[in-house]
mmCIF file of C-alpha atoms in Angstrom:
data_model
loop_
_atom_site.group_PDB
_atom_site.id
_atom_site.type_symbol
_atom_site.label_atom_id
_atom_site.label_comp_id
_atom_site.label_asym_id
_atom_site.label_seq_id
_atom_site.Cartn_x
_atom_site.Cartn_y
_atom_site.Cartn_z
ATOM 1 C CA UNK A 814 64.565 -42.853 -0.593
ATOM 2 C CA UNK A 815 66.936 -39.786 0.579
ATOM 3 C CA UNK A 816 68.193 -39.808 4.084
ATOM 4 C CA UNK A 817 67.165 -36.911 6.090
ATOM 5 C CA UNK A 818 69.135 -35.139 8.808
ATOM 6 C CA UNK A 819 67.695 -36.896 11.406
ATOM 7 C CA UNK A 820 68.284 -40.392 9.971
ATOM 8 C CA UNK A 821 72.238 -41.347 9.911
ATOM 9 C CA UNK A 822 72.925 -44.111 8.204
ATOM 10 C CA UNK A 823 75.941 -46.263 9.493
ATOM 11 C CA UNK A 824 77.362 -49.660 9.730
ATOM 12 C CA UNK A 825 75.566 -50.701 13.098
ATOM 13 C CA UNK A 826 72.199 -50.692 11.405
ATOM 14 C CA UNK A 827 73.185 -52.785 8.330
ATOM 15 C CA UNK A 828 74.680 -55.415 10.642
ATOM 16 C CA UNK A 829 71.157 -55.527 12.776
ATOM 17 C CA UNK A 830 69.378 -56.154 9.401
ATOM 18 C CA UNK A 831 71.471 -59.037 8.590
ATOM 19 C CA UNK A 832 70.498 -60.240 12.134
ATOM 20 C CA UNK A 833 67.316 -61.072 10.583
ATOM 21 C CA UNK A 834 68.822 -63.752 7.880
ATOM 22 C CA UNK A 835 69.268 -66.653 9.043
ATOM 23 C CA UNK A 836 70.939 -69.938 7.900
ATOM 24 C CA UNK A 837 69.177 -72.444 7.558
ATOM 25 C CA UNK A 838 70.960 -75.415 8.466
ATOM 26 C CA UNK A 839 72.420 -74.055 11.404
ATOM 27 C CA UNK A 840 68.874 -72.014 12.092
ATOM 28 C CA UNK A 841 70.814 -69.091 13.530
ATOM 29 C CA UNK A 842 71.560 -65.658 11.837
ATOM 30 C CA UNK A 843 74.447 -65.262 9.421
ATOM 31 C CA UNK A 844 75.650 -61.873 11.972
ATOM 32 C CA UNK A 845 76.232 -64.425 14.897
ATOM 33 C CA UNK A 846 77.653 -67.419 13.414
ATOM 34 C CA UNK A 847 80.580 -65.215 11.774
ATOM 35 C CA UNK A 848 80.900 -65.003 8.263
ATOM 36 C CA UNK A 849 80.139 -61.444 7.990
ATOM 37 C CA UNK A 850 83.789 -60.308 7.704
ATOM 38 C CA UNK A 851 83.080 -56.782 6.857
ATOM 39 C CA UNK A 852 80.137 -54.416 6.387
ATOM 40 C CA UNK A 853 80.295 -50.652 4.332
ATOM 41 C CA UNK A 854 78.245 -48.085 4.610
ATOM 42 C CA UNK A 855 78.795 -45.432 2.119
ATOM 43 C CA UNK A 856 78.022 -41.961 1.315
ATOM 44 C CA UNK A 857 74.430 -42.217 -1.238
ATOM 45 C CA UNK A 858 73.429 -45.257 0.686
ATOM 46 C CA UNK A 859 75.370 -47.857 -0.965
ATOM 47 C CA UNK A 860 77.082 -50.840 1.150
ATOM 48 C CA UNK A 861 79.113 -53.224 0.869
ATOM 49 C CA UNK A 862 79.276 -56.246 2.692
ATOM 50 C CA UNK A 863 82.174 -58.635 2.304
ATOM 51 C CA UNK A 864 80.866 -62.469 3.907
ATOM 52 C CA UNK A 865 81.954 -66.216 3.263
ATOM 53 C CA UNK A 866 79.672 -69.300 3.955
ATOM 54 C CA UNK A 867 80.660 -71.825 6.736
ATOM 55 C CA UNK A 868 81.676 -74.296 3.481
ATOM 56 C CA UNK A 869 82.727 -74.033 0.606
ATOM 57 C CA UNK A 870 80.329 -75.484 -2.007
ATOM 58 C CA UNK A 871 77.731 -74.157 0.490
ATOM 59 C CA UNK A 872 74.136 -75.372 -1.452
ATOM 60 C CA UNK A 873 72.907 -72.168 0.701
ATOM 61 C CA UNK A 874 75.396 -69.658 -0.845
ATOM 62 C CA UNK A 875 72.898 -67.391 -3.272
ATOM 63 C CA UNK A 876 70.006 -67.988 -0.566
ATOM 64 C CA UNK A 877 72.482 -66.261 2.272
ATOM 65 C CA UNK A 878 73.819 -63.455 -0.749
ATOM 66 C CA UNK A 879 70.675 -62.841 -1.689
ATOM 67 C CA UNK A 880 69.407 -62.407 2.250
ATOM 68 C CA UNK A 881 72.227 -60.379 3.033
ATOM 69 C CA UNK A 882 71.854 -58.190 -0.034
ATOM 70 C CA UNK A 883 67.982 -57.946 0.973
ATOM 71 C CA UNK A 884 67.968 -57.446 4.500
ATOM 72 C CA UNK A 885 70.862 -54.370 3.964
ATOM 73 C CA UNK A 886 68.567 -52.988 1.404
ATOM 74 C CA UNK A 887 65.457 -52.642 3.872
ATOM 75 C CA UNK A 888 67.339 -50.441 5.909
ATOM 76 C CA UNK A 889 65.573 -47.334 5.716
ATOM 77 C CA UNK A 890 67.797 -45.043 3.107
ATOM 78 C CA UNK A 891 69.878 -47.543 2.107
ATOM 79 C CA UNK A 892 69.945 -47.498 -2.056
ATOM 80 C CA UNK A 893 72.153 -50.383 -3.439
ATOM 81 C CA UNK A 894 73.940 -53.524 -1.475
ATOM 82 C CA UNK A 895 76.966 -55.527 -3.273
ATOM 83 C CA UNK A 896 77.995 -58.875 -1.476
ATOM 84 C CA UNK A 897 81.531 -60.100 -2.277
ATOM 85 C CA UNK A 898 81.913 -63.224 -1.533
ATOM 86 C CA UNK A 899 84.986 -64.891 -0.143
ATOM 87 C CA UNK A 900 86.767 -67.841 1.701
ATOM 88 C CA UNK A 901 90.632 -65.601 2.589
ATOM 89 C CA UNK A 902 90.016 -66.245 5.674
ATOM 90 C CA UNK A 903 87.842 -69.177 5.472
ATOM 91 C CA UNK A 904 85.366 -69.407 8.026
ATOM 92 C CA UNK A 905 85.656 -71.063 11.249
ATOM 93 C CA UNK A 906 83.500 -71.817 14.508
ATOM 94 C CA UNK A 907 85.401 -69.704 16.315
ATOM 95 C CA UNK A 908 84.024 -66.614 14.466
ATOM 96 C CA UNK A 909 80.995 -67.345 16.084
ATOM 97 C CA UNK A 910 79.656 -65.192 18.698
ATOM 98 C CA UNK A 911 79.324 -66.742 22.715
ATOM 99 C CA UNK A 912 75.718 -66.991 21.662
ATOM 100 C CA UNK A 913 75.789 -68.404 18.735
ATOM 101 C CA UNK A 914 77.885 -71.154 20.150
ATOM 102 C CA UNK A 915 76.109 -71.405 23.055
ATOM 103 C CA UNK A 916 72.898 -71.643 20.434
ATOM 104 C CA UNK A 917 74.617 -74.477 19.056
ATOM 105 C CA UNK A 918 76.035 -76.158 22.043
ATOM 106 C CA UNK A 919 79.486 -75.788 20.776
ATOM 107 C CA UNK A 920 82.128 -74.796 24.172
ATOM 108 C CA UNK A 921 85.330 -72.622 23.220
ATOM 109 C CA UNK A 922 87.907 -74.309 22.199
ATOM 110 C CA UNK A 923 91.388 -74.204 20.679
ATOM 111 C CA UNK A 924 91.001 -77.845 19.013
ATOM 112 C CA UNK A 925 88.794 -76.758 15.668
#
């Protein structure tokens, strides 16, 4: 699918896909709990997306990859997704967002 002038494809829309995968365990969306460190949208509709999993040794690692890599791809005129995965910087709670915590019942806090 080609993009037309009056669809622009950028970063914001990717992200709100990836609203829509959620982890399982924690049974909130992989956007919101934080370990979407960076997401690319480049010219011919490719992305990349750059994420970690709240463990390492996560048994949910390809299910959130493959989410990630499928909820990208059903952005209208998006062509191919590559998820790197990583742990520099490892993932923490307070990469959360206030509503994921509050989700979670987890208050900010500098002892993690």
């Amino acid at each position: 699918m080609s993009v037309g002038a009056e669809t622009r494809l950028d970063d914001e829309m990717v992200r709100e896909a990836l609203r829509l995968v959620i982890d399982q365990e924690l049974g909130y969306n992989i956007l919101d709990l934080g370990p979407v460190y960076a997401v690319l949208v480049n010219d011919g509709g490719t992305v990349n997306t750059v994420m970690a999993t709240t463990t390492r040794g996560c048994p949910a690692t390809s299910y959130l990859k493959e989410g990630a890599r499928d909820a990208a791809r059903a952005v209208p005129g998006i062509e191919f997704v590559d998820v790197t995965l990583t742990y520099e910087p490892s993932w923490s709670p307070h990469k959360m967002s206030a509503a994921a915590k509050e989700h979670l019942g987890i208050a900010d806090s500098e002892e993690w």
